[in-house]
Amino acid sequence: MRRLLVHVEGQTEESFVNDVLRPHLTSFQYESVSARLLGRRRERSHRGGVRAWPGVKDEIERHLKQDSGLKVGLVVDFYGMPNDWPGRASASALAVPDRSAAIGAAMGLTVDASLRPRFFPCVLMHEFEAFVFADPVGASEAWGRSDLEGPLSSIRKAFLTAEHINDSPETAPSKRLQAIVPGYEKPLMGSLAVFTIGLATLRQACPSFGSWLSALEQ
């Protein structure tokens, strides 16, 4: 039996791991699947931004060394990732489907070689809110807002995949949602949408995420 600990940025991602990933991965011989906020963010008064990579890497390596049967995952947004993280600065020059894998590989190379096979990073393109656009019908149903299906679908149809929805301060998935749904609350509405949409749709609409999930399943 295997164990998985996934480091995440915030409470929405934490709920996603615990409520969506955990039930799925238990059918792939995982005896435990849990999430951990990066750097004990729940205990900090200031929770904005992402920590520098050396601190995150140390945290990941510490958990891998403490438990030889543990796999450690990492889920972070490309949009908010600092440029000093491995592979981030050069990834923007790559095609969208290649960015997540390139950064993940670069991060892996900085981890101790003996621990590397048990480290599974996932860079969400471009942020968690892209999951909402994976299925506009499911998202609008989850919120009880059929009037939002049209606006969400219009945005989704303009891009090859949900992961292609771009990452500028004006056009990132979260910014688009805030424009369509005034008062959009990520922890509540994002979690409801993703739970309704389901993993089967998410992995098809978001290929980078799908590749990461497949790696965990194997």
XYZ file of C-alpha atoms in Angstrom:
218
model
C 0.000 0.000 0.000
C 1.188 3.491 -0.831
C 0.895 6.856 0.874
C 0.671 10.274 -0.746
C 1.179 13.731 0.745
C 0.393 16.645 -1.565
C 1.761 20.101 -0.800
C -0.680 22.796 -1.922
C -0.930 26.573 -1.959
C -4.316 27.172 -0.380
C -7.465 25.800 1.185
C -9.265 25.271 -2.137
C -6.481 23.006 -3.365
C -6.429 21.320 0.037
C -10.138 20.493 -0.275
C -9.577 19.263 -3.812
C -6.952 16.764 -2.664
C -8.947 15.577 0.333
C -12.411 15.488 -1.225
C -11.748 14.640 -4.884
C -8.314 13.043 -5.262
C -8.387 10.934 -2.101
C -11.499 8.878 -2.961
C -10.186 8.296 -6.466
C -6.656 7.230 -5.514
C -7.783 4.807 -2.825
C -8.786 2.526 -5.714
C -5.149 2.596 -6.845
C -3.806 0.999 -3.650
C -3.166 4.179 -1.687
C -3.805 3.655 1.985
C -3.639 7.390 2.682
C -3.888 10.577 0.631
C -3.629 13.926 2.372
C -2.873 17.581 1.660
C -0.544 19.959 3.450
C -0.449 23.729 3.066
C 2.975 24.893 1.979
C 5.005 26.325 4.817
C 2.205 25.850 7.349
C 0.332 28.714 5.690
C -2.664 28.244 7.961
C -0.513 29.322 10.892
C 0.747 32.486 9.215
C -0.925 35.853 9.569
C 0.204 36.769 6.037
C -0.635 34.116 3.464
C -0.089 35.934 0.188
C 2.366 34.805 -2.442
C 4.400 31.663 -2.907
C 7.534 30.892 -0.916
C 10.989 30.831 -2.478
C 11.856 27.455 -3.983
C 14.727 26.509 -1.600
C 12.346 26.506 1.366
C 9.737 24.496 -0.507
C 12.356 21.998 -1.676
C 13.656 21.539 1.868
C 10.132 20.856 3.088
C 9.543 18.288 0.347
C 12.847 16.519 0.951
C 12.246 16.402 4.684
C 9.002 14.494 4.239
C 10.535 12.131 1.696
C 13.407 11.331 4.028
C 11.152 10.753 7.014
C 9.043 8.085 5.285
C 10.571 5.819 2.629
C 7.111 4.622 1.567
C 5.753 8.115 0.972
C 5.135 9.833 -2.340
C 5.132 13.620 -2.174
C 3.146 15.695 -4.614
C 3.206 19.435 -5.210
C 0.367 21.427 -6.791
C 1.091 25.065 -7.667
C -0.262 27.592 -10.156
C 1.888 28.692 -13.081
C 0.272 32.127 -12.870
C 1.529 32.967 -9.379
C 4.807 31.076 -9.467
C 7.889 33.258 -8.840
C 10.372 33.480 -11.711
C 13.159 32.177 -9.485
C 11.541 28.744 -9.244
C 13.319 26.136 -11.412
C 12.265 26.340 -15.046
C 9.695 29.112 -14.521
C 11.492 31.975 -16.261
C 12.122 30.038 -19.465
C 8.804 28.160 -19.567
C 6.838 31.087 -20.985
C 8.687 30.618 -24.278
C 7.318 27.073 -24.587
C 3.978 25.960 -25.964
C 1.347 25.696 -23.231
C 1.235 21.871 -23.241
C 4.994 21.736 -22.566
C 5.255 24.274 -19.756
C 4.047 22.179 -16.842
C 6.251 19.203 -17.715
C 9.318 21.406 -18.235
C 8.966 23.126 -14.876
C 8.215 19.860 -13.130
C 11.341 18.295 -14.608
C 13.435 21.309 -13.592
C 12.127 21.161 -10.030
C 12.807 17.436 -9.879
C 16.433 17.915 -10.844
C 17.019 20.052 -7.762
C 15.736 17.333 -5.420
C 18.162 14.745 -4.066
C 18.547 12.022 -6.716
C 17.678 9.239 -4.279
C 14.372 10.939 -3.452
C 13.440 12.111 -6.936
C 11.423 9.020 -8.019
C 8.916 9.705 -5.225
C 8.433 13.396 -6.004
C 5.452 14.299 -8.214
C 5.108 18.025 -9.020
C 2.073 19.400 -10.830
C 2.096 22.921 -12.269
C -1.501 23.923 -12.974
C -1.907 25.817 -16.234
C -2.513 28.571 -15.544
C -4.235 28.333 -12.184
C -6.801 26.281 -10.268
C -9.698 28.296 -11.714
C -9.017 26.765 -15.149
C -10.776 23.688 -13.761
C -14.032 25.650 -13.671
C -13.796 26.188 -17.443
C -13.279 22.464 -18.021
C -17.064 22.085 -17.977
C -19.127 25.293 -18.035
C -22.360 23.300 -17.801
C -21.214 21.449 -14.697
C -19.930 24.633 -13.063
C -23.150 26.550 -13.653
C -25.178 23.605 -12.335
C -23.002 23.399 -9.229
C -23.730 27.029 -8.472
C -27.416 26.871 -9.383
C -26.783 29.591 -11.986
C -27.877 28.437 -15.436
C -27.421 32.014 -16.659
C -23.642 31.594 -16.322
C -23.393 28.666 -18.730
C -23.318 30.932 -21.797
C -20.582 33.337 -20.629
C -18.428 30.486 -19.315
C -18.868 28.504 -22.530
C -17.956 31.498 -24.700
C -14.607 31.820 -22.939
C -13.915 28.094 -23.009
C -14.644 27.791 -26.742
C -12.110 30.528 -27.504
C -9.222 28.307 -26.363
C -7.855 24.937 -27.411
C -8.072 23.588 -23.843
C -8.995 25.017 -20.455
C -5.255 25.147 -19.731
C -4.715 27.622 -22.571
C -6.795 30.340 -20.879
C -4.063 32.902 -20.438
C -2.261 34.226 -17.411
C -2.111 38.004 -17.556
C -3.437 40.099 -14.651
C -6.482 40.922 -16.782
C -7.202 37.597 -18.496
C -6.194 34.848 -16.068
C -9.009 32.354 -15.366
C -9.654 33.847 -11.917
C -9.921 37.363 -13.341
C -12.396 36.191 -15.957
C -14.499 34.481 -13.295
C -14.513 37.578 -11.131
C -15.783 39.599 -14.098
C -18.555 37.116 -14.861
C -19.496 36.278 -11.280
C -19.203 39.328 -8.998
C -18.296 38.160 -5.525
C -16.809 34.899 -6.799
C -15.473 32.975 -3.801
C -12.773 30.493 -4.741
C -12.878 28.232 -1.661
C -16.633 27.686 -1.876
C -17.544 28.105 -5.535
C -14.355 26.602 -6.938
C -14.688 23.519 -4.775
C -18.373 23.070 -5.638
C -17.672 23.359 -9.349
C -14.756 20.935 -9.371
C -16.594 18.367 -7.254
C -19.519 18.457 -9.692
C -17.354 18.408 -12.825
C -15.368 15.381 -11.671
C -11.919 13.977 -12.414
C -12.815 12.277 -15.696
C -13.679 15.620 -17.309
C -10.874 17.532 -15.610
C -8.141 15.231 -16.851
C -9.389 15.450 -20.439
C -9.899 19.212 -20.447
C -6.597 19.870 -18.636
C -3.973 17.535 -20.186
C -1.086 18.617 -17.942
C -3.124 17.806 -14.874
C -4.224 14.563 -16.517
C -0.607 13.488 -17.029
C 0.171 14.139 -13.362
C -2.836 12.154 -12.211
C -1.870 9.254 -14.489
C 1.629 9.241 -12.993
C 0.157 8.965 -9.505
C -2.140 6.149 -10.600
C 0.773 4.155 -11.975
